[in-house]
Amino acid sequence: MSKDNITLPAPFDAHVHFRQENYGLQTAVVYHEQVFEYALAMPNTNPPILNCTDVSQYNQAILKYCKRLRPLLTIKLTPETTPQTIHDISIHSSFQCVAAKLYPEGVTTNSEGGFTRPMLMPLCKALCDVLDTMQEMKWVLCIHGEMPGEFCLDREKEFLYVLRDIAKLFPRLQIVLEHITTREAVEFVQLFKNVNATITLHHLMTTLDDVVGDKLNIHAFCKPIPKKPRDREYLIRAATSGDPKYFLGSDSAPHPLSFKQCGCAGCFTAPGLIQKLTELFVEWRAVNRLADFVSDFGRRCYSLPPASYRIELCKDEWTVPGNIGAFVPFLANQKMKWGIVQPPIRV
Ligand code: NCD
Ligand code: ZN
């Protein structure tokens, strides 16, 4: 192994969209397979993952394309989800469903049927009953933290009032605020022992200018929308801080080009993800914190075992493809400085 190479404990992606069979499932899984030991699959498929049967079928669908990747599953919470749903899923050992995702109604892709503003302020009884059960059963609550009805740049900030209520009412519930984009969210995470946050590659790289500042860049368009340079600085500081509350959730979210052209939010960041993160952490003189961010801290939050193998990155120039089938990656046609040495190193 060259002395310049970097080895990392097998990464864990705490937020990925693997989609469904007719919407890029194989492509999405195969790209993750090359890097991640574990990945938490989001439930906003079409149709969504709502109950035990859905989870079981989705697990099978993902496993079809996995060699060593271990999918972790989630369900989408709706006003119809009951404590029994959580119990039913928990007794199964044929898959690992470890979290439920709260989507406010209409704030992102396939979030229809989520929680409306009156259901969140104040928290409705149906949701509280489910959160109480999740707390007892040691599930993680993942949250898309944007308040419906607010101006788009203020949605995350305004949602923090709801998050405060949940964190206070359920102090033993492990909460992950997903894909944070603002200084306010970075700071909020510090206030509660049970609140953590995922950070994406694209929010570490972009601001609103990269989406609409020049020509409209549909491939950088995602929810929550990237914010100001100052917010991005806070995200970089959080990701490189060595604080276990902040860890990687890629939010890699492929949409076929024709759907992107129709305005679908989501960036397909998986191709080049770990390579670009390595480059950025080197540039920020924080490469000693990369393993924590991409593997150890997320595993700690989700009570996962330590990595069973390591991956190795080497200096190797290559270019991210301009398209992968119908999908255009976030880093399309960009030169990467780092490559992955295959196969992984066993530990
Ligand atoms: C995601 C998707 O496409 O499923 N889109 C996005 O812009 N991030 C959903 C989500 O995580 O918000
Ligand atoms: Zn997402």
Coordinates of C-alpha atoms and ligand atoms in Angstrom, one line a residue:
M1 CA 0.0 0.0 0.0
S2 CA 1.4 3.4 -0.9
K3 CA 2.0 5.7 2.0
D4 CA -0.2 8.4 0.4
N5 CA -3.2 6.0 0.4
I6 CA -6.0 6.6 2.9
T7 CA -7.9 3.7 4.5
L8 CA -11.3 4.1 6.1
P9 CA -13.4 1.7 8.2
A10 CA -16.2 0.5 5.8
P11 CA -18.6 3.5 5.5
F12 CA -22.2 3.7 6.7
D13 CA -24.6 5.9 4.7
A14 CA -27.4 7.0 7.1
H15 CA -29.7 8.3 4.3
V16 CA -30.0 6.9 0.8
H17 CA -32.8 6.6 -1.8
F18 CA -32.5 3.2 -3.5
R19 CA -35.9 3.8 -5.2
Q20 CA -37.9 0.9 -6.7
E21 CA -37.4 -1.6 -9.6
N22 CA -38.8 0.7 -12.3
Y23 CA -36.9 3.7 -11.1
G24 CA -33.2 2.8 -10.9
L25 CA -33.1 0.4 -8.0
Q26 CA -30.2 -1.7 -9.5
T27 CA -28.1 1.4 -10.4
A28 CA -28.6 3.0 -7.0
V29 CA -27.7 -0.2 -5.1
V30 CA -24.7 -1.1 -7.2
Y31 CA -23.1 2.3 -6.7
H32 CA -23.5 2.0 -2.9
E33 CA -22.4 -1.6 -2.9
Q34 CA -18.8 -0.4 -3.9
V35 CA -18.4 1.8 -0.9
F36 CA -20.8 1.1 2.0
E37 CA -21.1 -1.8 4.4
Y38 CA -24.5 -0.5 5.7
A39 CA -26.9 2.0 4.1
L40 CA -30.3 3.2 5.5
A41 CA -32.8 3.0 2.7
M42 CA -35.4 5.8 2.8
P43 CA -39.1 4.7 2.5
N44 CA -40.4 7.4 0.1
T45 CA -40.6 4.9 -2.8
N46 CA -43.6 4.8 -5.1
P47 CA -45.6 3.2 -3.5
P48 CA -44.2 4.0 -0.1
I49 CA -42.9 1.6 2.6
L50 CA -45.5 1.8 5.3
N51 CA -45.8 -1.6 7.1
C52 CA -44.2 -5.0 7.8
T53 CA -45.1 -6.5 4.4
D54 CA -43.7 -3.5 2.6
V55 CA -40.5 -3.6 4.5
S56 CA -40.0 -7.3 4.0
Q57 CA -40.6 -7.0 0.2
Y58 CA -38.4 -4.0 -0.2
N59 CA -35.6 -5.7 1.7
Q60 CA -35.8 -8.6 -0.7
A61 CA -35.9 -6.3 -3.7
I62 CA -32.7 -4.5 -2.5
L63 CA -30.9 -7.7 -1.6
K64 CA -31.3 -9.0 -5.1
Y65 CA -28.5 -6.6 -6.1
C66 CA -26.3 -6.8 -3.0
K67 CA -23.2 -8.8 -2.5
R68 CA -21.8 -7.4 0.7
L69 CA -23.9 -4.3 1.3
R70 CA -26.3 -4.7 4.3
P71 CA -29.5 -2.6 3.8
L72 CA -31.1 -1.1 6.8
L73 CA -34.8 -0.3 6.4
T74 CA -37.2 2.4 7.4
I75 CA -40.9 3.0 7.3
K76 CA -42.6 6.2 6.3
L77 CA -44.7 7.6 9.2
T78 CA -48.2 8.7 8.2
P79 CA -51.2 9.8 10.3
E80 CA -52.4 6.2 9.9
T81 CA -49.3 4.6 11.4
T82 CA -50.0 2.9 14.7
P83 CA -47.9 1.6 17.6
Q84 CA -48.9 -1.9 16.4
T85 CA -47.1 -1.2 13.1
I86 CA -43.9 -0.6 15.1
H87 CA -44.5 -3.8 17.2
D88 CA -45.3 -5.9 14.2
I89 CA -42.1 -4.9 12.4
S90 CA -39.9 -5.2 15.5
I91 CA -40.6 -8.9 16.1
H92 CA -39.2 -9.8 12.6
S93 CA -35.6 -10.9 12.4
S94 CA -35.4 -11.5 8.6
F95 CA -34.7 -7.8 8.0
Q96 CA -33.3 -4.9 9.9
C97 CA -35.8 -2.1 10.1
V98 CA -34.3 0.4 12.6
A99 CA -36.0 3.7 11.9
A100 CA -39.1 5.5 10.9
K101 CA -39.1 8.7 8.8
L102 CA -41.3 11.7 9.5
Y103 CA -42.1 13.7 6.3
P104 CA -44.1 16.9 6.6
E105 CA -46.7 16.9 3.9
G106 CA -45.6 18.0 0.5
V107 CA -42.1 19.3 1.3
T108 CA -40.2 16.9 -0.9
T109 CA -40.3 14.0 -3.3
N110 CA -43.1 11.6 -2.4
S111 CA -44.0 13.2 0.8
E112 CA -47.7 13.3 0.1
G113 CA -49.7 11.8 2.9
G114 CA -47.2 13.1 5.4
F115 CA -47.9 15.3 8.4
T116 CA -49.6 18.7 7.9
R117 CA -48.7 21.8 9.8
P118 CA -51.8 21.5 12.2
M119 CA -50.7 17.9 12.9
L120 CA -47.2 19.1 13.9
M121 CA -48.1 22.3 15.9
P122 CA -49.0 21.1 18.4
L123 CA -47.9 17.4 17.9
C124 CA -51.1 15.3 17.2
K125 CA -51.9 12.4 19.5
A126 CA -51.5 9.7 16.8
L127 CA -47.9 10.8 16.2
C128 CA -47.1 11.0 19.9
D129 CA -48.4 7.5 20.5
V130 CA -46.2 6.1 17.7
L131 CA -43.1 8.1 18.9
D132 CA -43.7 6.8 22.4
T133 CA -43.6 3.2 21.1
M134 CA -40.5 3.9 19.0
Q135 CA -38.8 5.3 22.1
E136 CA -39.6 2.1 24.0
M137 CA -38.5 -0.1 21.1
K138 CA -35.3 1.8 20.6
W139 CA -36.1 2.9 17.1
V140 CA -34.5 5.9 15.5
L141 CA -36.7 8.8 14.3
C142 CA -35.4 10.3 11.1
I143 CA -36.9 13.7 10.2
H144 CA -37.1 15.7 7.0
G145 CA -37.1 19.0 8.9
E146 CA -39.0 21.5 6.7
M147 CA -42.2 23.3 7.7
P148 CA -44.9 23.2 5.1
G149 CA -46.3 26.6 4.1
E150 CA -43.2 28.6 5.0
F151 CA -41.0 30.5 2.5
C152 CA -38.6 27.9 1.1
L153 CA -35.4 29.4 2.6
D154 CA -37.1 29.5 6.0
R155 CA -38.6 26.1 6.1
E156 CA -35.8 24.3 8.0
K157 CA -35.4 27.1 10.5
E158 CA -39.1 27.2 11.2
F159 CA -39.3 23.4 11.7
L160 CA -36.9 23.6 14.6
Y161 CA -39.9 24.5 16.9
V162 CA -41.5 21.2 16.1
L163 CA -38.2 19.4 16.6
R164 CA -37.8 21.1 20.0
D165 CA -41.2 19.7 21.1
I166 CA -40.4 16.2 19.9
A167 CA -36.9 16.2 21.6
K168 CA -38.4 17.4 24.9
L169 CA -41.4 15.1 25.0
F170 CA -39.3 12.0 24.0
P171 CA -35.9 12.5 25.7
R172 CA -34.9 8.8 25.2
L173 CA -35.8 8.8 21.5
Q174 CA -32.8 9.0 19.2
I175 CA -33.5 11.6 16.6
V176 CA -31.7 12.4 13.4
L177 CA -32.5 15.7 11.6
E178 CA -31.7 14.8 8.0
H179 CA -29.6 16.7 5.5
I180 CA -29.2 19.9 7.5
T181 CA -28.6 23.1 5.5
T182 CA -28.5 26.0 7.9
R183 CA -26.4 27.6 10.7
E184 CA -29.6 27.4 12.9
A185 CA -29.9 23.6 12.4
V186 CA -26.1 23.1 13.2
E187 CA -26.5 25.1 16.4
F188 CA -29.9 23.5 17.3
V189 CA -28.4 20.0 17.4
Q190 CA -26.2 21.1 20.3
L191 CA -29.2 21.9 22.5
F192 CA -30.5 18.3 23.0
K193 CA -28.7 15.2 23.9
N194 CA -31.0 13.0 21.7
V195 CA -30.7 15.1 18.5
N196 CA -28.2 14.3 15.8
A197 CA -27.9 15.4 12.2
T198 CA -26.8 14.0 8.8
I199 CA -24.9 16.2 6.4
T200 CA -24.7 15.5 2.6
L201 CA -21.8 16.0 0.2
H202 CA -23.8 18.3 -1.9
H203 CA -24.7 20.6 0.9
L204 CA -21.0 20.8 1.9
M205 CA -20.3 21.8 -1.7
T206 CA -23.1 24.1 -2.8
T207 CA -25.0 27.2 -2.0
L208 CA -28.2 28.6 -3.6
D209 CA -25.9 30.3 -6.1
D210 CA -24.9 26.9 -7.5
V211 CA -28.6 26.1 -8.2
V212 CA -30.0 29.3 -9.5
G213 CA -27.2 32.0 -9.3
D214 CA -26.2 31.6 -13.0
K215 CA -28.0 29.2 -15.3
L216 CA -30.5 26.9 -13.6
N217 CA -28.7 23.7 -12.5
I218 CA -31.3 21.0 -12.2
H219 CA -28.7 18.5 -11.1
A220 CA -27.9 20.5 -8.0
F221 CA -31.6 21.0 -7.2
C222 CA -32.6 19.2 -4.0
K223 CA -34.6 19.6 -0.9
P224 CA -33.9 21.3 1.4
I225 CA -32.5 23.8 -1.0
P226 CA -28.8 24.8 -0.4
K227 CA -28.6 28.1 1.5
K228 CA -26.0 30.9 1.9
P229 CA -22.2 30.7 2.0
R230 CA -22.3 31.3 5.8
D231 CA -24.6 28.3 6.3
R232 CA -22.3 26.1 4.2
E233 CA -19.3 27.2 6.4
Y234 CA -21.2 26.0 9.4
L235 CA -21.9 22.7 7.8
I236 CA -18.2 22.2 6.9
R237 CA -17.3 23.1 10.5
A238 CA -19.8 20.6 11.9
A239 CA -18.8 17.8 9.5
T240 CA -15.1 18.3 10.4
S241 CA -15.6 19.0 14.1
G242 CA -15.1 15.5 15.4
D243 CA -18.5 15.9 17.2
P244 CA -20.3 12.5 17.0
K245 CA -23.7 14.3 16.5
Y246 CA -22.9 15.0 12.9
F247 CA -22.4 12.3 10.3
L248 CA -22.8 11.4 6.7
G249 CA -26.2 10.8 5.2
S250 CA -25.6 11.1 1.4
D251 CA -29.2 11.6 0.4
S252 CA -28.2 10.2 -2.9
A253 CA -31.6 10.6 -4.7
P254 CA -31.6 9.6 -8.4
H255 CA -34.3 10.7 -10.8
P256 CA -34.2 9.9 -14.5
L257 CA -33.2 12.9 -16.6
S258 CA -36.7 13.4 -17.9
F259 CA -38.0 13.7 -14.4
K260 CA -35.2 16.1 -13.4
Q261 CA -36.2 18.2 -16.4
C262 CA -39.7 18.3 -15.0
G263 CA -38.4 19.8 -11.7
C264 CA -38.0 16.7 -9.4
A265 CA -35.8 17.5 -6.4
G266 CA -32.9 15.2 -5.5
C267 CA -29.2 14.8 -6.4
F268 CA -27.7 11.4 -7.5
T269 CA -24.5 11.8 -5.5
A270 CA -23.4 8.2 -5.1
P271 CA -20.9 8.1 -8.1
G272 CA -17.8 9.8 -6.7
L273 CA -19.2 10.5 -3.3
I274 CA -16.5 9.1 -1.0
Q275 CA -13.8 10.1 -3.5
K276 CA -15.0 13.8 -3.4
L277 CA -15.5 13.8 0.3
T278 CA -11.9 12.5 0.7
E279 CA -10.6 15.3 -1.5
L280 CA -12.6 17.9 0.5
F281 CA -11.5 16.7 3.9
V282 CA -7.9 16.7 2.7
E283 CA -8.4 20.3 1.4
W284 CA -9.9 21.3 4.8
R285 CA -7.0 19.6 6.6
A286 CA -9.5 17.3 8.4
V287 CA -8.6 14.0 6.8
N288 CA -8.1 12.6 10.3
R289 CA -11.8 13.2 11.0
L290 CA -13.1 11.5 7.8
A291 CA -13.4 8.0 9.3
D292 CA -15.6 9.4 12.1
F293 CA -17.8 11.3 9.7
V294 CA -18.3 8.5 7.1
S295 CA -18.4 5.5 9.4
D296 CA -17.9 5.6 13.2
F297 CA -20.3 8.4 14.3
G298 CA -23.3 7.1 12.2
R299 CA -22.7 3.6 13.5
R300 CA -22.7 4.8 17.0
C301 CA -26.0 6.6 16.6
Y302 CA -27.6 3.5 15.0
S303 CA -25.9 1.0 17.4
L304 CA -24.3 -0.8 14.5
P305 CA -21.2 -3.0 15.0
P306 CA -17.8 -1.7 14.1
A307 CA -16.8 -2.0 10.5
S308 CA -15.9 -5.5 9.4
Y309 CA -13.6 -4.3 6.6
R310 CA -11.8 -1.2 5.5
I311 CA -11.8 0.5 2.1
E312 CA -8.7 2.1 0.6
L313 CA -8.5 5.3 -1.4
C314 CA -5.5 6.1 -3.6
K315 CA -4.5 9.1 -5.7
D316 CA -6.0 8.3 -9.1
E317 CA -7.5 10.8 -11.5
W318 CA -10.7 9.7 -13.2
T319 CA -13.8 11.4 -14.5
V320 CA -17.4 10.8 -13.2
P321 CA -19.5 9.6 -16.1
G322 CA -21.8 12.2 -17.8
N323 CA -24.7 9.8 -17.4
I324 CA -25.4 6.3 -16.0
G325 CA -28.3 5.1 -18.1
A326 CA -31.1 7.5 -17.6
F327 CA -29.4 9.1 -14.6
V328 CA -27.1 12.1 -14.5
P329 CA -24.8 12.1 -11.4
F330 CA -24.4 15.2 -9.3
L331 CA -20.6 15.2 -10.2
A332 CA -21.1 14.4 -13.9
N333 CA -18.0 15.0 -16.0
Q334 CA -16.0 16.2 -13.0
K335 CA -12.4 15.1 -12.5
M336 CA -11.9 13.2 -9.2
K337 CA -8.4 13.2 -7.5
W338 CA -9.1 10.0 -5.5
G339 CA -10.1 6.5 -6.5
I340 CA -11.1 3.4 -4.6
V341 CA -8.7 0.5 -4.5
Q342 CA -10.6 -2.8 -5.0
P343 CA -11.2 -5.2 -3.3
P344 CA -11.7 -4.0 0.3
I345 CA -9.2 -4.9 3.0
R346 CA -10.6 -7.4 5.5
V347 CA -10.1 -6.6 9.2
Ligands
NCD1 C1 -35.3 13.2 -2.1 C2 -35.9 12.3 -3.1 O1 -35.8 12.6 -4.3 O2 -36.5 11.2 -2.7 N1 -35.2 14.5 -2.7 C3 -34.4 15.5 -2.3 O3 -34.4 16.6 -2.9 N2 -33.5 15.4 -1.3 C4 -36.2 13.3 -0.9 C5 -35.6 14.0 0.3 O4 -34.7 13.4 1.0 O5 -36.0 15.1 0.6
ZN2 ZN -33.5 12.0 1.1

